[in-house]
Amino acid sequence: MSLKSIAVMTSGGDSPGMNAAARAVVRTALFEGVKVWGINNGYHGLLDEDMFEMQSKNVSDIIQRGGTFLGTARCKRWETPEGRRLGYENLKKRGIEGLVVIGGDGSLRGASLLSKETGMPIVGLPGTIDNDVWGSDYTIGCDTAANTIIDAINKLRDTASAHRRVIVLEVMGHHSGWLAMVSGISGGAEYILVPEEPYDLDAICNDMSEAYKKGKRYIMVVVAEGAGSGQEIGKYIAEKTQLDTRVSVLGHIQRGGSPSVIDRVRASQLGEKAALAIISGLSDIVFGFSKGRVVSIDLHDAVNNKKKLDPEYMHLAKVLF
Ligand code: ATP
């Protein structure tokens, strides 16, 4: 089976590289002589019939931009079977035979339900800064976000060292500590607090006091938002240790910015694979990376399993402390 008309959308939180992925889907489809539609604003666009047929020029001048030119959204109506049925009908009405969804685990879950309930062919791409999609070592945008955090850590280290301060840096990651872990390791943080692993703040405070007595100039703590509030952790450390402590919450800066080389190249590879797969009639798969190579993952496995934080990272963080 070879499809003649497909669509692409981005959904959930935006991530740098989504544009490169959508661009690759569009240009691959056009190269193959297949019609390709863009859906604006995630699942909202499917429900509101906010979609348009794309040409190559629609994806010009976007590979270097963060965000997503298609727009993205969180959409409550998509969580109902009636909403998904309407989305399906809106696709069918235009002769669209398959859909590429670029988004995080929530978006992929919404896509897997659409496929199950309506038979609409779906190929997913993992687009989220959290790097938390099961089956893939990598998600589109995680590299740029980690580099943004590293830049902040480098700057915070300068001022921390000058003043002999403790700095607590809160980064994104409600359920996943990947960003905190890789940026903490590569930024040389003394403590990395992640939702996947319990920690003893009193013991950490005692260690900090001892370290300062031995001449330590400053300490960097990176905390994933899901492991606790940076403000509260900072307040607790200041009260308990009496060390000069400052808190920085990085916030939405982590989502933006021009994508890194890795995010651009990998997103382009994934976009091409997704377009070729959906055109050839494949469905219910997600493309990701494993050991540096593109791999396909069962869509339902991807959304029904929880990715674990690599224990080697957790070990390394303790060894390098
Ligand atoms: P990020 O990881 O960046 O937060 P995400 O894709 O996981 O991205 P969510 O807010 O979880 O972001 O999901 C995006 C959208 O996907 C939701 O607003 C909703 O429309 C749809 N979605 C999420 N979970 C479900 C679900 N269980 N059933 C149907 N649709 C869902």
Coordinates of C-alpha atoms and ligand atoms in Angstrom, one line a residue:
M1 CA 0.0 0.0 0.0
S2 CA 1.3 3.5 -0.8
L3 CA -0.4 6.5 0.6
K4 CA -1.0 9.6 -1.6
S5 CA -1.8 12.2 1.1
I6 CA -0.4 12.5 4.6
A7 CA -0.3 15.2 7.3
V8 CA 2.2 16.3 10.0
M9 CA 1.6 18.0 13.3
T10 CA 3.5 19.0 16.5
S11 CA 1.9 18.6 19.9
G12 CA 2.6 19.1 23.6
G13 CA 5.5 21.2 24.8
D14 CA 7.6 22.7 22.0
S15 CA 11.2 21.6 21.6
P16 CA 14.1 22.8 19.5
G17 CA 14.3 20.6 16.4
M18 CA 10.6 20.1 15.9
N19 CA 10.9 22.4 12.8
A20 CA 13.7 20.3 11.4
A21 CA 11.6 17.2 11.8
A22 CA 8.5 18.6 10.2
R23 CA 10.6 20.1 7.4
A24 CA 12.0 16.6 6.7
V25 CA 8.6 15.0 6.7
V26 CA 7.3 17.6 4.2
R27 CA 10.3 17.5 1.9
T28 CA 10.5 13.7 1.9
A29 CA 6.8 13.4 1.1
L30 CA 7.1 16.0 -1.8
F31 CA 10.2 14.2 -3.1
E32 CA 8.1 11.0 -3.2
G33 CA 5.3 12.7 -5.0
V34 CA 2.9 12.6 -2.0
K35 CA 0.6 15.4 -0.9
V36 CA 1.4 16.7 2.6
W37 CA -0.7 18.7 5.0
G38 CA 0.4 20.8 8.0
I39 CA -1.9 20.9 11.0
N40 CA -1.7 24.0 13.1
N41 CA -1.7 24.1 16.9
G42 CA -1.5 20.4 17.7
Y43 CA -4.8 18.4 18.2
H44 CA -6.7 21.7 18.3
G45 CA -6.0 22.1 14.6
L46 CA -7.4 18.7 13.9
L47 CA -10.6 19.6 15.7
D48 CA -10.9 23.1 14.4
E49 CA -10.0 22.1 10.8
D50 CA -7.0 24.4 10.9
M51 CA -4.8 22.7 8.3
F52 CA -3.3 23.5 5.0
E53 CA -1.6 21.7 2.1
M54 CA 2.1 22.4 2.1
Q55 CA 4.7 23.1 -0.5
S56 CA 8.5 23.0 -0.1
K57 CA 8.6 26.8 0.5
N58 CA 6.3 26.4 3.5
V59 CA 9.3 24.9 5.3
S60 CA 12.0 27.3 4.1
D61 CA 14.0 29.2 6.6
I62 CA 12.9 27.2 9.7
I63 CA 15.6 24.6 10.3
Q64 CA 17.6 27.1 12.4
R65 CA 14.6 28.2 14.5
G66 CA 13.4 26.8 17.9
G67 CA 9.7 26.4 18.7
T68 CA 7.5 25.0 16.0
F69 CA 6.2 26.9 12.9
L70 CA 3.1 24.7 13.0
G71 CA 2.3 25.9 16.5
T72 CA 1.6 23.4 19.3
A73 CA -1.0 23.1 22.1
R74 CA -2.3 21.0 24.9
C75 CA -5.9 20.0 24.0
K76 CA -8.4 18.6 26.5
R77 CA -11.0 17.7 23.9
W78 CA -8.6 15.2 22.4
E79 CA -8.8 13.2 25.5
T80 CA -12.3 12.2 24.7
P81 CA -13.3 9.5 22.1
E82 CA -15.7 12.0 20.5
G83 CA -12.9 14.5 20.0
R84 CA -10.7 11.9 18.4
R85 CA -13.5 10.7 16.1
L86 CA -14.1 14.3 14.9
G87 CA -10.4 14.7 14.3
Y88 CA -10.5 11.5 12.2
E89 CA -13.4 12.7 10.2
N90 CA -11.7 16.0 9.5
L91 CA -8.7 14.2 8.1
K92 CA -10.8 11.8 6.0
K93 CA -12.8 14.7 4.6
R94 CA -9.5 16.0 3.0
G95 CA -8.4 12.6 1.8
I96 CA -5.6 12.5 4.3
E97 CA -4.6 8.8 4.8
G98 CA -1.9 8.9 7.4
L99 CA -0.6 11.2 10.2
V100 CA 2.9 11.9 11.6
V101 CA 2.7 13.2 15.2
I102 CA 5.7 14.9 16.7
G103 CA 5.4 15.3 20.4
G104 CA 6.1 13.9 23.9
D105 CA 4.6 10.8 25.5
G106 CA 1.2 12.5 26.1
S107 CA 0.9 13.4 22.4
L108 CA 2.0 9.9 21.4
R109 CA -0.6 8.4 23.7
G110 CA -3.3 10.6 22.1
A111 CA -2.0 9.4 18.7
S112 CA -2.1 5.7 19.7
L113 CA -5.7 6.1 20.8
L114 CA -6.6 7.6 17.4
S115 CA -5.1 4.7 15.6
K116 CA -6.7 2.1 17.9
E117 CA -10.2 3.7 17.6
T118 CA -10.3 4.7 14.0
G119 CA -7.6 2.7 12.2
M120 CA -5.9 6.0 11.0
P121 CA -2.3 5.1 10.2
I122 CA 0.1 6.9 12.6
V123 CA 3.8 7.3 12.8
G124 CA 5.2 9.1 15.9
L125 CA 8.4 11.1 16.5
P126 CA 9.6 11.8 20.0
G127 CA 9.6 15.6 20.3
T128 CA 10.3 16.7 23.9
I129 CA 13.2 18.2 25.8
D130 CA 12.7 15.7 28.6
N131 CA 14.2 12.7 26.8
D132 CA 11.6 10.5 28.4
V133 CA 10.1 8.4 25.6
W134 CA 10.4 4.7 26.2
G135 CA 12.5 2.8 23.6
S136 CA 14.6 5.7 22.4
D137 CA 17.9 7.0 23.8
Y138 CA 17.0 10.4 22.3
T139 CA 14.1 12.8 21.9
I140 CA 14.1 15.8 19.6
G141 CA 15.2 18.9 21.5
C142 CA 16.9 17.3 24.5
D143 CA 20.4 18.2 23.3
T144 CA 19.7 21.9 22.8
A145 CA 17.9 22.1 26.2
A146 CA 20.9 20.4 27.9
N147 CA 23.3 22.8 26.3
T148 CA 21.1 25.8 27.4
I149 CA 21.4 24.5 31.0
I150 CA 25.1 24.0 30.7
D151 CA 25.5 27.6 29.6
A152 CA 23.6 28.7 32.7
I153 CA 25.6 26.4 35.0
N154 CA 28.9 27.9 33.6
K155 CA 27.7 31.4 34.3
L156 CA 26.4 30.5 37.8
R157 CA 29.7 28.8 38.6
D158 CA 31.6 32.1 38.0
T159 CA 29.5 34.0 40.5
A160 CA 29.2 31.1 42.9
S161 CA 33.0 30.9 43.0
A162 CA 33.5 34.6 43.5
H163 CA 31.2 34.7 46.5
R164 CA 31.7 31.2 48.0
R165 CA 28.0 30.5 47.5
V166 CA 25.8 27.5 47.3
I167 CA 23.8 27.7 44.1
V168 CA 20.6 25.7 43.6
L169 CA 19.6 25.5 40.0
E170 CA 16.1 24.2 39.2
V171 CA 15.7 22.7 35.8
M172 CA 12.7 21.2 33.9
G173 CA 11.7 17.5 34.4
H174 CA 8.5 16.8 36.2
H175 CA 8.9 13.0 35.9
S176 CA 12.2 12.6 34.2
G177 CA 15.6 13.6 35.7
W178 CA 17.5 13.1 32.4
L179 CA 18.0 16.9 31.8
A180 CA 19.2 17.5 35.4
M181 CA 21.4 14.4 35.3
V182 CA 23.3 15.1 32.0
S183 CA 23.6 18.8 32.6
G184 CA 24.7 18.2 36.2
I185 CA 27.3 15.7 35.2
S186 CA 28.6 17.9 32.3
G187 CA 28.4 21.0 34.4
G188 CA 30.3 19.5 37.3
A189 CA 27.5 19.8 39.8
E190 CA 28.2 18.5 43.3
Y191 CA 24.6 17.3 43.8
I192 CA 22.0 16.2 41.2
L193 CA 18.5 15.7 42.5
V194 CA 16.1 13.7 40.3
P195 CA 12.6 12.4 40.7
E196 CA 13.8 8.8 40.1
E197 CA 16.0 8.6 43.2
P198 CA 15.2 9.6 46.8
Y199 CA 17.7 11.8 48.5
D200 CA 18.5 12.9 52.1
L201 CA 18.7 16.7 52.3
D202 CA 19.9 16.6 55.9
A203 CA 22.8 14.4 54.9
I204 CA 23.6 16.6 51.9
C205 CA 23.6 19.7 54.2
N206 CA 26.0 18.0 56.6
D207 CA 28.3 17.1 53.7
M208 CA 28.2 20.7 52.5
S209 CA 29.1 22.1 55.9
E210 CA 32.1 19.7 56.1
A211 CA 33.2 20.5 52.6
Y212 CA 33.2 24.2 53.3
K213 CA 35.2 23.7 56.5
K214 CA 37.8 21.9 54.4
G215 CA 38.0 24.9 52.0
K216 CA 35.5 24.2 49.3
R217 CA 34.8 27.5 47.5
Y218 CA 31.3 26.8 46.2
I219 CA 28.7 24.1 45.6
M220 CA 26.4 23.6 42.7
V221 CA 23.1 21.7 43.2
V222 CA 21.0 20.9 40.1
V223 CA 17.5 19.8 40.9
A224 CA 14.8 18.6 38.5
E225 CA 11.5 20.3 39.2
G226 CA 9.9 16.9 39.9
A227 CA 12.5 16.2 42.7
G228 CA 11.4 19.3 44.7
S229 CA 11.1 23.0 44.5
G230 CA 14.4 24.8 44.0
Q231 CA 13.2 27.6 46.2
E232 CA 12.3 25.3 49.1
I233 CA 15.5 23.3 48.8
G234 CA 17.6 26.4 48.7
K235 CA 15.8 27.8 51.8
Y236 CA 16.3 24.6 53.7
I237 CA 20.0 24.5 52.8
A238 CA 20.5 28.1 53.9
E239 CA 18.8 27.6 57.2
K240 CA 20.5 24.3 58.0
T241 CA 24.0 25.2 56.9
Q242 CA 24.1 29.0 57.3
L243 CA 25.9 29.0 54.0
D244 CA 25.3 31.9 51.6
T245 CA 22.8 30.2 49.2
R246 CA 21.1 31.4 46.1
V247 CA 18.4 29.8 43.9
S248 CA 18.0 30.1 40.2
V249 CA 15.0 28.7 38.4
L250 CA 15.8 28.4 34.7
G251 CA 12.2 28.1 33.4
H252 CA 11.1 28.3 29.8
I253 CA 14.4 29.5 28.5
Q254 CA 15.2 25.7 28.4
R255 CA 12.6 25.1 25.7
G256 CA 13.7 27.8 23.3
G257 CA 16.7 28.6 21.2
S258 CA 18.3 27.6 17.9
P259 CA 18.6 23.8 17.8
S260 CA 22.0 22.2 18.2
V261 CA 23.7 20.4 15.3
I262 CA 22.7 17.1 16.9
D263 CA 19.0 18.1 17.2
R264 CA 18.9 19.3 13.6
V265 CA 20.6 16.3 12.1
R266 CA 18.7 13.7 14.2
A267 CA 15.3 15.4 13.7
S268 CA 16.0 15.5 10.0
Q269 CA 16.8 11.8 10.0
L270 CA 13.7 10.9 12.0
G271 CA 11.5 13.1 9.8
E272 CA 12.6 11.3 6.7
K273 CA 12.1 7.9 8.2
A274 CA 8.7 8.8 9.4
A275 CA 7.5 10.1 6.0
L276 CA 8.8 7.1 4.2
A277 CA 7.2 4.7 6.7
I278 CA 3.8 6.3 6.7
I279 CA 3.8 6.6 2.9
S280 CA 4.6 2.9 2.5
G281 CA 1.6 2.0 4.7
L282 CA 3.3 1.3 8.0
S283 CA 1.5 2.4 11.2
D284 CA 1.7 2.3 15.0
I285 CA 5.4 3.0 15.2
V286 CA 7.7 5.6 16.7
F287 CA 11.1 6.3 15.3
G288 CA 13.8 7.0 17.8
F289 CA 17.5 6.4 18.3
S290 CA 19.4 3.5 20.0
K291 CA 23.2 3.4 20.2
G292 CA 23.4 6.2 17.6
R293 CA 21.2 4.5 15.0
V294 CA 17.6 5.1 14.0
V295 CA 15.3 2.4 15.4
S296 CA 11.5 1.8 15.2
I297 CA 9.5 1.2 18.4
D298 CA 6.0 -0.1 18.7
L299 CA 3.8 3.0 19.4
H300 CA 1.8 1.3 22.1
D301 CA 4.9 0.0 23.8
A302 CA 6.3 3.5 23.7
V303 CA 3.3 4.9 25.5
N304 CA 2.7 2.1 27.9
N305 CA 6.2 1.8 29.3
K306 CA 8.1 4.2 31.5
K307 CA 11.6 5.0 30.5
K308 CA 14.1 4.6 33.3
L309 CA 17.0 6.9 34.0
D310 CA 20.2 5.2 33.0
P311 CA 21.7 3.8 36.3
E312 CA 25.2 4.4 34.9
Y313 CA 24.5 8.2 35.0
M314 CA 23.4 8.0 38.6
H315 CA 26.5 6.0 39.5
L316 CA 28.8 8.5 37.6
A317 CA 27.2 11.5 39.3
K318 CA 28.2 9.9 42.7
V319 CA 31.7 9.0 41.6
L320 CA 32.5 12.4 40.2
F321 CA 31.0 14.3 43.2
Ligands
ATP1 P1 5.9 17.3 26.8 O1 6.7 16.0 27.2 O2 6.7 18.3 26.2 O3 5.1 17.8 28.0 P2 3.6 15.9 25.8 O4 3.2 15.5 24.4 O5 3.9 14.7 26.8 O6 4.8 16.9 25.7 P3 1.1 16.5 27.1 O7 0.5 17.8 27.6 O8 1.2 15.3 28.0 O9 2.5 16.8 26.4 O10 0.1 16.0 25.9 C1 -0.1 16.8 24.8 C2 -1.5 16.6 24.3 O11 -1.7 15.2 23.9 C3 -2.6 16.8 25.4 O12 -3.0 18.1 25.5 C4 -3.8 15.9 24.8 O13 -4.4 16.6 23.7 C5 -3.0 14.8 24.2 N1 -3.0 13.7 25.2 C6 -2.1 13.6 26.3 N2 -2.5 12.5 27.0 C7 -3.6 11.9 26.4 C8 -4.4 10.8 26.7 N3 -4.2 10.0 27.7 N4 -5.4 10.5 25.8 C9 -5.7 11.3 24.8 N5 -4.9 12.4 24.5 C10 -3.9 12.7 25.2

